[in-house]
C-alpha positions as a printed NumPy array, in Angstrom:
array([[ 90.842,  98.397,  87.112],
       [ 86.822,  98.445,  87.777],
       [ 85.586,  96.449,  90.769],
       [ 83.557,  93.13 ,  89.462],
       [ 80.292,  94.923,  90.699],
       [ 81.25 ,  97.389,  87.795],
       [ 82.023,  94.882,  84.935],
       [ 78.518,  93.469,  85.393],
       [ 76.355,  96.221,  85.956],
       [ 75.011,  98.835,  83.528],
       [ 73.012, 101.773,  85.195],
       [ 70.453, 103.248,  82.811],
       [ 71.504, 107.022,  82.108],
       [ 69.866, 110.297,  83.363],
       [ 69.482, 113.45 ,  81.511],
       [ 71.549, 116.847,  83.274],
       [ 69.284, 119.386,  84.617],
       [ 67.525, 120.889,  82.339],
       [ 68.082, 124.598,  83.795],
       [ 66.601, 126.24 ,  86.967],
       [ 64.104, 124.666,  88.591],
       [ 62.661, 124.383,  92.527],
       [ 62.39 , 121.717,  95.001],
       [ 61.226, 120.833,  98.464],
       [ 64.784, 119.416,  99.104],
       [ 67.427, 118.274,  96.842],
       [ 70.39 , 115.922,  97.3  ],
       [ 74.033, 116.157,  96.369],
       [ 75.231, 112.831,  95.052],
       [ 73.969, 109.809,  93.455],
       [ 75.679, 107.36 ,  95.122],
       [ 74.215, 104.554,  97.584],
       [ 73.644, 107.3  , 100.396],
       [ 72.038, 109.746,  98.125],
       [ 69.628, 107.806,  96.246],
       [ 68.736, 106.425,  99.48 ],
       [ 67.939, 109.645, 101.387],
       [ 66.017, 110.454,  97.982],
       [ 63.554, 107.509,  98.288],
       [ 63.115, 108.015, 102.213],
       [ 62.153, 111.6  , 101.949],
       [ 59.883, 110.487,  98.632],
       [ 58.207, 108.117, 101.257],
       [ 57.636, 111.242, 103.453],
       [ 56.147, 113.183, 100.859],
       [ 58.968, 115.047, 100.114],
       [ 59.816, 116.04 ,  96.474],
       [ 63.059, 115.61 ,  96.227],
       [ 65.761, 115.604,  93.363],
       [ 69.309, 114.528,  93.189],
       [ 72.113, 115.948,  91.411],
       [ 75.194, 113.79 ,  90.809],
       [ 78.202, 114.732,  88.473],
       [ 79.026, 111.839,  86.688],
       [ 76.745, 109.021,  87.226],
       [ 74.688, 106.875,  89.505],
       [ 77.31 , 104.831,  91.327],
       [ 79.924, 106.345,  90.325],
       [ 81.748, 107.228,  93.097],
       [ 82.865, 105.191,  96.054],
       [ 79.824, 102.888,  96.204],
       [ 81.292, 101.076,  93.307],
       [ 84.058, 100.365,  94.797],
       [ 83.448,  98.562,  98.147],
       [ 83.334,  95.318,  99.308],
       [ 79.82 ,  95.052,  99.722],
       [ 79.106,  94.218, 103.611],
       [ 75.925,  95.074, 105.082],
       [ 76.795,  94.624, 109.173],
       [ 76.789,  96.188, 112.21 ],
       [ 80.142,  94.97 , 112.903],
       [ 82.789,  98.079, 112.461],
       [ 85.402,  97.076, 114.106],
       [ 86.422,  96.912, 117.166],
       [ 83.656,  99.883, 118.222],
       [ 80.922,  98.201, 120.854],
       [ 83.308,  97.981, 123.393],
       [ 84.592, 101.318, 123.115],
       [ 81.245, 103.413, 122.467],
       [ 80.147, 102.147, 125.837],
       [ 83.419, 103.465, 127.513],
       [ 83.345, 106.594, 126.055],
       [ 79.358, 107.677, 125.12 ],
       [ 77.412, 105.118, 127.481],
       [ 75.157, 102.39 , 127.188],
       [ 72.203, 105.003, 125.974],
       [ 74.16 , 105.88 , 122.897],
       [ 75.865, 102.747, 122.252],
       [ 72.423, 101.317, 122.243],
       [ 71.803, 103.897, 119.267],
       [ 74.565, 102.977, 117.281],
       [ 73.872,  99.621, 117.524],
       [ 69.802,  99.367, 117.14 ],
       [ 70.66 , 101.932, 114.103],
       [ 72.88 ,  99.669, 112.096],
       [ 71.115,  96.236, 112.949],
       [ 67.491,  98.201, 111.715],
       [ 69.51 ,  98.794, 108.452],
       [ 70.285,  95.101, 107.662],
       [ 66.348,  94.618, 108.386],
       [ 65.263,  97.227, 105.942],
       [ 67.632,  96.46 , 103.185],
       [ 66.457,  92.596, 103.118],
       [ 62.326,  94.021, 103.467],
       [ 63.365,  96.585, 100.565],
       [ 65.006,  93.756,  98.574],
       [ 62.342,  91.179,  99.055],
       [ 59.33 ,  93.611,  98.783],
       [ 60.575,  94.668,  95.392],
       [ 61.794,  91.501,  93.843],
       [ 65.249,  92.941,  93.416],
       [ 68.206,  90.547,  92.421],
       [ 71.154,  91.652,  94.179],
       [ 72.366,  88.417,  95.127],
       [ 71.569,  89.382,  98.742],
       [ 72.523,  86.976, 101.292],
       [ 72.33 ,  86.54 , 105.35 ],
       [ 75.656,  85.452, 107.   ],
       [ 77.705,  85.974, 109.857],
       [ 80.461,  88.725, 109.968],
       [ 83.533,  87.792, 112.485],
       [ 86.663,  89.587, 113.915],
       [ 89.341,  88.039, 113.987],
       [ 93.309,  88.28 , 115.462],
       [ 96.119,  86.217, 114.496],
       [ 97.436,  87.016, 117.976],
       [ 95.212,  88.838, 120.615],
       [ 92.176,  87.148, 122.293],
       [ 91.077,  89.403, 125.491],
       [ 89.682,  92.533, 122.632],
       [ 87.543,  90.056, 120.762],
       [ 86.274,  88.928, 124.041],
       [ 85.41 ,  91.694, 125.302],
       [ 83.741,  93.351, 121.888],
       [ 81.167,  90.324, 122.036],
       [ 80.365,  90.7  , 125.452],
       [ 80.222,  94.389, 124.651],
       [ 78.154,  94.037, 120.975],
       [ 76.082,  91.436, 123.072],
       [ 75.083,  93.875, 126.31 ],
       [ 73.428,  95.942, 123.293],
       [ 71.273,  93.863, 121.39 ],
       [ 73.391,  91.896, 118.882],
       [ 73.662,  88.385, 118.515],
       [ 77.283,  88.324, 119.446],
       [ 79.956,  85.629, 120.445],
       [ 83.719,  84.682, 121.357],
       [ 84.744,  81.786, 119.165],
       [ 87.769,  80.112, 119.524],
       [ 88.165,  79.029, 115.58 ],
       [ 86.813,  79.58 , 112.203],
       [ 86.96 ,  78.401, 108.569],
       [ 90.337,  80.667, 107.533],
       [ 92.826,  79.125, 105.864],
       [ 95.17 ,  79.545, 108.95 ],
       [ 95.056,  79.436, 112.98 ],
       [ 93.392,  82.246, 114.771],
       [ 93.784,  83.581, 118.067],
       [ 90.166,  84.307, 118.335],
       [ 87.069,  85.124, 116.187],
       [ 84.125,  87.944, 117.576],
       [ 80.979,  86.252, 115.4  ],
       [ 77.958,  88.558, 114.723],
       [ 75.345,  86.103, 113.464],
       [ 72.364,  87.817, 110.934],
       [ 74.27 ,  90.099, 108.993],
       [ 74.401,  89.851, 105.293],
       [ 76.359,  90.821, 101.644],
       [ 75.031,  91.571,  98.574],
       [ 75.88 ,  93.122,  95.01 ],
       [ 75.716,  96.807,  95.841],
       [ 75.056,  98.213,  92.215],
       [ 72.165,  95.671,  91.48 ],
       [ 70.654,  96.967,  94.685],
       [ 71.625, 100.855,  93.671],
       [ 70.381, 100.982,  90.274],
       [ 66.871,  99.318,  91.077],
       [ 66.437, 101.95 ,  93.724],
       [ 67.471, 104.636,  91.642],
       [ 64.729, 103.836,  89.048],
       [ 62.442, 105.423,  92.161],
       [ 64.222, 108.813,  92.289],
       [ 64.745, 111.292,  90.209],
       [ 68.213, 112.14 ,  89.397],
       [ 70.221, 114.562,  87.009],
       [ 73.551, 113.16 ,  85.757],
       [ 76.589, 115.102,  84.464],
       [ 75.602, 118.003,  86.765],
       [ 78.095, 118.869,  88.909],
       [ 77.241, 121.294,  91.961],
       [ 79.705, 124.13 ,  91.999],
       [ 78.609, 126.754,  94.656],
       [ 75.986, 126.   ,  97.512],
       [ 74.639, 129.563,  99.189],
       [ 71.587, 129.754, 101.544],
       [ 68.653, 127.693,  99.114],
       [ 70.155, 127.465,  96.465],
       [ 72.45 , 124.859,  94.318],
       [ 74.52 , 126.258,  91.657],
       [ 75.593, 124.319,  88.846],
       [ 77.12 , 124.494,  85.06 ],
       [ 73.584, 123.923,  83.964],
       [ 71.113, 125.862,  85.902],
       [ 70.16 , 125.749,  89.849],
       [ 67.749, 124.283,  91.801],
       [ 66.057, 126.143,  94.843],
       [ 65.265, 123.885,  97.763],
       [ 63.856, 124.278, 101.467],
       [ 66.467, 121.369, 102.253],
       [ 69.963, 120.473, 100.888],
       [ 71.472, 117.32 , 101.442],
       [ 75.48 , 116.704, 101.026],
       [ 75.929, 112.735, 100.533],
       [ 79.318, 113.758,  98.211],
       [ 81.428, 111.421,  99.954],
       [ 83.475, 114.669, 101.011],
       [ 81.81 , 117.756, 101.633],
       [ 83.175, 120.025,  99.267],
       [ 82.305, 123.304, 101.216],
       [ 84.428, 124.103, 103.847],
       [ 82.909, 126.792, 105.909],
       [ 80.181, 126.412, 108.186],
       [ 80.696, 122.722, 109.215],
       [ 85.055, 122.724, 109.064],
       [ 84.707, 119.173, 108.264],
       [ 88.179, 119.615, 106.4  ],
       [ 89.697, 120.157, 109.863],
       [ 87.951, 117.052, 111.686],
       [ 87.956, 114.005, 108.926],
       [ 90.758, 112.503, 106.091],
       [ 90.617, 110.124, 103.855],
       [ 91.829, 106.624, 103.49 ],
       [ 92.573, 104.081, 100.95 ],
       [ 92.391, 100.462, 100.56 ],
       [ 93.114,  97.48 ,  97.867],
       [ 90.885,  94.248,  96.852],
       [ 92.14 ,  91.594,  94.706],
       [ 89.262,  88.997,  93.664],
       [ 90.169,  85.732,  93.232],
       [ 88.919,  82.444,  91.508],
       [ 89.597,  79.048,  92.703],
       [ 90.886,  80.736,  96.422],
       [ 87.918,  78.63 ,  99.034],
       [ 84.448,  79.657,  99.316],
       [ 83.511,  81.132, 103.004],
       [ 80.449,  81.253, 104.507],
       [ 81.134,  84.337, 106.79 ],
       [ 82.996,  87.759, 106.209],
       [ 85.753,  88.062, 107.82 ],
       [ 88.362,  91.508, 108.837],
       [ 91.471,  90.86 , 110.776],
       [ 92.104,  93.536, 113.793],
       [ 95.664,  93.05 , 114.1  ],
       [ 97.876,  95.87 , 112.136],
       [ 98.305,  94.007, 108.895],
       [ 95.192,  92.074, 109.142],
       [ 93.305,  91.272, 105.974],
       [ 89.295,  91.003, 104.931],
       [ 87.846,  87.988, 103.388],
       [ 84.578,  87.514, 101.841],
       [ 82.877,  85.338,  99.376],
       [ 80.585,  86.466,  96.168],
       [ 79.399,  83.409,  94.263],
       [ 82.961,  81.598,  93.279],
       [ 85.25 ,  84.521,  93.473],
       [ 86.799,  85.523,  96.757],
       [ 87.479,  89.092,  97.497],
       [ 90.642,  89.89 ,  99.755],
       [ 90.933,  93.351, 100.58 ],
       [ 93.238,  95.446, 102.991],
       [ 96.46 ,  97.65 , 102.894],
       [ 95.015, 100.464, 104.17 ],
       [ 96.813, 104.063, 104.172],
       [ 95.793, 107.646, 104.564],
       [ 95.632, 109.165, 101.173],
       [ 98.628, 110.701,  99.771],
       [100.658, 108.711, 101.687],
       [101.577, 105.666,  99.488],
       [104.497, 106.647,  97.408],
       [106.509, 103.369,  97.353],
       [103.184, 101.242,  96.556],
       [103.073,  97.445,  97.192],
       [ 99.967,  97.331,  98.238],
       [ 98.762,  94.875,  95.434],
       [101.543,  92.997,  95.709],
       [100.872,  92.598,  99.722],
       [ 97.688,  91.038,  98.653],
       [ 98.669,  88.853,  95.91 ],
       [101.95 ,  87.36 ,  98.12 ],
       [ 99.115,  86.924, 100.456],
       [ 96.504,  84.884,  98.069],
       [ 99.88 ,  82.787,  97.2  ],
       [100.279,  81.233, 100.454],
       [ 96.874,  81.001, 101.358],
       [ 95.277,  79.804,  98.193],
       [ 98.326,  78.596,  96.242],
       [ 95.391,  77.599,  93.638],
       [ 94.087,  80.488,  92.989],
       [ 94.363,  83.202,  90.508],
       [ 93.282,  86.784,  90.315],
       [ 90.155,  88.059,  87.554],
       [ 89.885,  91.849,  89.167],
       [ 91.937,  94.268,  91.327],
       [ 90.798,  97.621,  92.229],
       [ 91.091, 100.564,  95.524],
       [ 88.554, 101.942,  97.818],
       [ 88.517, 105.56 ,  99.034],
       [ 86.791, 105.91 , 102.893],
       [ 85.574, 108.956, 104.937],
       [ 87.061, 108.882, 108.798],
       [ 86.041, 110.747, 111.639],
       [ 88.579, 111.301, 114.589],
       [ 85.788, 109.142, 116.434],
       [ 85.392, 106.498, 113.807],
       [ 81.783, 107.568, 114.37 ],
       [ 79.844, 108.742, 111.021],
       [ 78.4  , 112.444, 110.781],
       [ 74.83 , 112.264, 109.991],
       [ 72.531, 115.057, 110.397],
       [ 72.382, 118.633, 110.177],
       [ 75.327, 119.909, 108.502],
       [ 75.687, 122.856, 110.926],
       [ 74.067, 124.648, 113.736],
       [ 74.782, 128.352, 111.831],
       [ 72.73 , 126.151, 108.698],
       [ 69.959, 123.864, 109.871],
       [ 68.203, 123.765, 106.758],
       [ 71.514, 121.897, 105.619],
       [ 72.526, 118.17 , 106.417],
       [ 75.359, 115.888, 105.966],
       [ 75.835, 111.902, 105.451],
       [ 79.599, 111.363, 105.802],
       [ 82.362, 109.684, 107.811],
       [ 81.209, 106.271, 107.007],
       [ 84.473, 105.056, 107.469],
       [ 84.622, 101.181, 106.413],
       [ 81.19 , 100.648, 106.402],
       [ 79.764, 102.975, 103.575],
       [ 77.098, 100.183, 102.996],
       [ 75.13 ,  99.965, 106.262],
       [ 75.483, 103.453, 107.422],
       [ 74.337, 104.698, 104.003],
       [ 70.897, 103.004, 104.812],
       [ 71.028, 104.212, 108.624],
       [ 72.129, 107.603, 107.773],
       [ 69.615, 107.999, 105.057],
       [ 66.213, 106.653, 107.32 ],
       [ 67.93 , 109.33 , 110.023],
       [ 67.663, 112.306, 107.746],
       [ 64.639, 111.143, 106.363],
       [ 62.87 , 111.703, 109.929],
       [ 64.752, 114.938, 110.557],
       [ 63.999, 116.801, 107.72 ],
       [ 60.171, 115.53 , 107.952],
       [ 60.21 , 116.26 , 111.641],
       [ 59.863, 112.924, 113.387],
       [ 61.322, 112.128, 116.119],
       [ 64.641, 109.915, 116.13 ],
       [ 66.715, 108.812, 118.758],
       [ 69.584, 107.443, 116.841],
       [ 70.053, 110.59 , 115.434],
       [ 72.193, 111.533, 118.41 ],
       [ 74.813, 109.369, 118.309],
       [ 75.481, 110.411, 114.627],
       [ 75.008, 113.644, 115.311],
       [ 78.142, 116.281, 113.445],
       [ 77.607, 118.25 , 116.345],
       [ 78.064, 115.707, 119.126],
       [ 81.047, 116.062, 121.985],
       [ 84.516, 115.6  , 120.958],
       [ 86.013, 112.462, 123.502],
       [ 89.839, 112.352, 124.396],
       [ 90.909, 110.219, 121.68 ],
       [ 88.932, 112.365, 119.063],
       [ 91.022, 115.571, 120.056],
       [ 94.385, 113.326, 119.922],
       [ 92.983, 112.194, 116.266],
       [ 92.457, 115.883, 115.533],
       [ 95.758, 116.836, 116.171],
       [ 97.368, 114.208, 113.821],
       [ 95.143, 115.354, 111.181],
       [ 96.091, 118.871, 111.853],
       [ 99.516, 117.794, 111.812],
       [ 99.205, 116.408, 108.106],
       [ 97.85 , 119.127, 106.651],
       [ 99.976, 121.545, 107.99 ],
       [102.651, 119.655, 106.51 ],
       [100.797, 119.521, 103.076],
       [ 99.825, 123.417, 103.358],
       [103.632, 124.26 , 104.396],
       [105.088, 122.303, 100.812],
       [103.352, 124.368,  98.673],
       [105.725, 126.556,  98.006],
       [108.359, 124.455,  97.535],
       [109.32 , 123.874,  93.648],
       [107.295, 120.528,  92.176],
       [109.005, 119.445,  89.4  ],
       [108.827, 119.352,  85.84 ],
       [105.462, 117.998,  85.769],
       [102.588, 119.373,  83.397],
       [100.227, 120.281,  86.026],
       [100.528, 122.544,  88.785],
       [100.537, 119.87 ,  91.413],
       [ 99.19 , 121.645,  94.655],
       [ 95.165, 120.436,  95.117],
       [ 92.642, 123.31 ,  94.315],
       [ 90.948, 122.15 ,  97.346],
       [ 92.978, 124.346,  99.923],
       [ 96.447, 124.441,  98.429],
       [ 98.129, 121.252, 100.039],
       [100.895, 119.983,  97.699],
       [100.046, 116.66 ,  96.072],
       [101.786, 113.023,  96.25 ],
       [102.562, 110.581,  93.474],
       [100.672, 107.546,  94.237],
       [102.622, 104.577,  92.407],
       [100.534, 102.121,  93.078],
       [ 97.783, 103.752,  91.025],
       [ 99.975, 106.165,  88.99 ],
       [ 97.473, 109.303,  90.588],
       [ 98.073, 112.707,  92.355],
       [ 97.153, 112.326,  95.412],
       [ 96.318, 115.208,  98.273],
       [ 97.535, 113.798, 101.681],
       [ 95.393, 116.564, 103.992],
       [ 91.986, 115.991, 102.599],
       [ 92.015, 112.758, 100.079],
       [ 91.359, 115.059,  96.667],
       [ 92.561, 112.592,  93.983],
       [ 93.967, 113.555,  89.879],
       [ 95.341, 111.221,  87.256],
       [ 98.623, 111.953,  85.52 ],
       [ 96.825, 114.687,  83.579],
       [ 95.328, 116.342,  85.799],
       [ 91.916, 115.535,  86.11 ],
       [ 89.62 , 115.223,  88.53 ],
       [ 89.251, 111.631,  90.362],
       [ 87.81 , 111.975,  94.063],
       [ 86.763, 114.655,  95.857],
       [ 86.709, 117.57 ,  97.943],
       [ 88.133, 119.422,  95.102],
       [ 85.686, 120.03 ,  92.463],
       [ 88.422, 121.374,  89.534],
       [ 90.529, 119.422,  87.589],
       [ 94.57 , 120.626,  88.26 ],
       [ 95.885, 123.706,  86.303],
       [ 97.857, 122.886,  83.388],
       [101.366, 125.261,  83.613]])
């Protein structure tokens, strides 16, 4: 089902490239992140083109819930621990700059987006000392951070972490008056990338700089991001007559839900799996048993999934794509937070490919050191796709389509909850026919 940010937004088309042409740089992707680094390098002078293969927004920035905070989790606390105060300071100066520039943006330019300030909490159902210790943490930095004791849920907390300042808004709004800025070429997919130049069905563009905002980089070699990031997926529900809240609000605790208000629908979101690895379902129905006992009066209008980027780190990889391809850069990883790291990530590539200097480029950095917990997270996903890569041998079926992913080979699993093919080692994504959904994979499934 589309996401109510779908139902009630029409993006004006764009033609497809027209056939070869040449660019100072040129940017895969047309989602939130792309368009984005499109208008910052425009700012710098930069002609720049984008080249998305469906259309604007019609990826994963559809799909989210729409928070624009520098609250990610339980991450403050943590960053300092393992990175230091420097680069926590980065991480945390970059997001809170993004919340800045998207309300300047949106006020400068009259854009109605339904853009509004609030605070964004933590919250546990059962631990305490964590939430303590992210707002001292979040606070040391910079951010207007505290420990509350309770909140306006519909049920008794343990503890809230409250980041006062942040904001939501309606994320295609925002995307397609931004886009109007940019020049972009729908229906042109991008299906080889070598040195300059950007090969697609319908001609190829030469650039000094290539940009991959794709969600998932589709090439695999240099970079190996399919051997240090996975995919995962979540569920929303929105729901009418459920109480209005003034704050967002995610729940730390293993089955902890998000809650956030837009106008007089409520969006619930949360289930959360690695893709490929929901064959029983039930997500939906976690959410709805959920809505039933804590707004008994409510009733659902819309229901749809997210697909999210995560690094071993839960840190985003933003910058040059790799050190054998400077000329190349990356904005991926977002994890969670696709909406406030697409603005960081694109004002960070925007100085780096014009040459200015910027400091919160290093904590984002794809080539930054891997911590302890980032090899452990490695292994795991190592572990996974060896197990995909190892069943594709093994017989699949009577099915219609040859059901390992054209990605790397890894054998595919039946997603009931949304009746797809889903690859559990890198988050490729096919309906029951075959065709192509999300990537890395760029082909739709052989037919046998």
């Amino acid at each position: 089902m589309d996401s109510i940010w779908t139902a009630e937004t029409q993006i004006e088309k764009r033609d497809p490239l027209p056939g070869d042409t040449g660019t100072a740089a040129v940017v895969i992707g047309a989602g939130l992140a792309g368009i984005l680094t499109a208008y910052y390098l425009g700012q710098e002078g930069i002609p720049t083109v984008v080249l998305e293969a469906d259309r604007i927004g019609s990826g994963q920035t559809k799909n989210t819930t729409a928070k624009i905070t520098s609250q990610h989790g339980l991450i403050y606390d943590r960053l300092i621990r393992t990175f230091g105060r420097r680069m926590g300071e980065q991480y945390a100066r970059a997001n809170e700059a993004a919340i800045r520039e998207y309300e300047r943006l949106i006020r400068e330019k009259g854009i109605d987006c339904d853009f509004v300030r609030c605070p964004a909490c933590l919250y546990s159902r059962r631990e305490e000392d964590a939430l303590r210790r992210e707002a001292r943490a979040a606070s040391s930095l910079g951010i207007a951070a505290s420990f509350e004791s309770s909140g306006e849920l519909p049920f008794p907390v343990a503890g809230l972490t409250r980041f006062e300042g942040q904001a939501r808004f309606q994320p295609l709004k925002f995307l397609g008056r931004m886009a109007e800025e940019v020049t972009v070429y729908e229906q042109t997919r991008v299906l080889r990338v070598e040195g300059n130049r950007v090969e697609t069905a319908r001609g190829s563009v030469t650039a000094e700089h290539i940009i991959f905002a794709s969600h998932y980089p589709f090439i695999n070699v240099p970079g190996f991001y399919f051997a240090r990031m996975y995919q995962e997926r979540s569920y929303v529900t929105a729901l009418q007559g459920a109480c209005a809240l003034e704050g967002m609000y995610l729940g730390i605790d293993r089955d902890g839900l998000s809650f956030r208000s837009q106008g007089d629908v409520l969006l619930l979101s949360g289930g959360s799996h690695r893709t490929g690895r929901n064959r029983q379902g039930g997500q939906y129905e976690k959410l709805r048993s959920a809505a039933r006992s804590f707004f008994p009066g409510s009733h659902e209008v819309a229901h749809w999934s997210a697909q999210d980027c995560m690094t071993p780190d839960q840190i985003p990889y933003i910058g040059r794509f790799s050190a054998r391809r400077p000329d190349w850069y990356i904005l991926s990883g977002f994890g969670k937070w696709g909406m406030t790291t697409a603005m960081a990530g694109a004002r960070i590539l925007a100085a780096l490919v014009s040459g200015r200097d910027c400091p919160e480029a290093e904590i984002f950095s794809p080539q930054r050191r891997l911590t302890a917990r980032a090899l452990k997270e490695l292994a795991i996903h190592g572990a996974h796709t060896a197990r995909g890569l190892g069943k594709h041998l093994l017989p699949a079926g009577g099915h219609g389509v040859t059901l390992n992913c054209p990605h790397m080979g890894c054998r595919l699993e039946w997603n009931q909850e949304e009746e797809t093919w889903d690859c559990p080692c890198h988050g490729s994504r096919f309906d029951r026919e075959g065709r192509l959904i999300d990537d890395p994979a760029q082909t739709d499934l052989r037919k046998k």
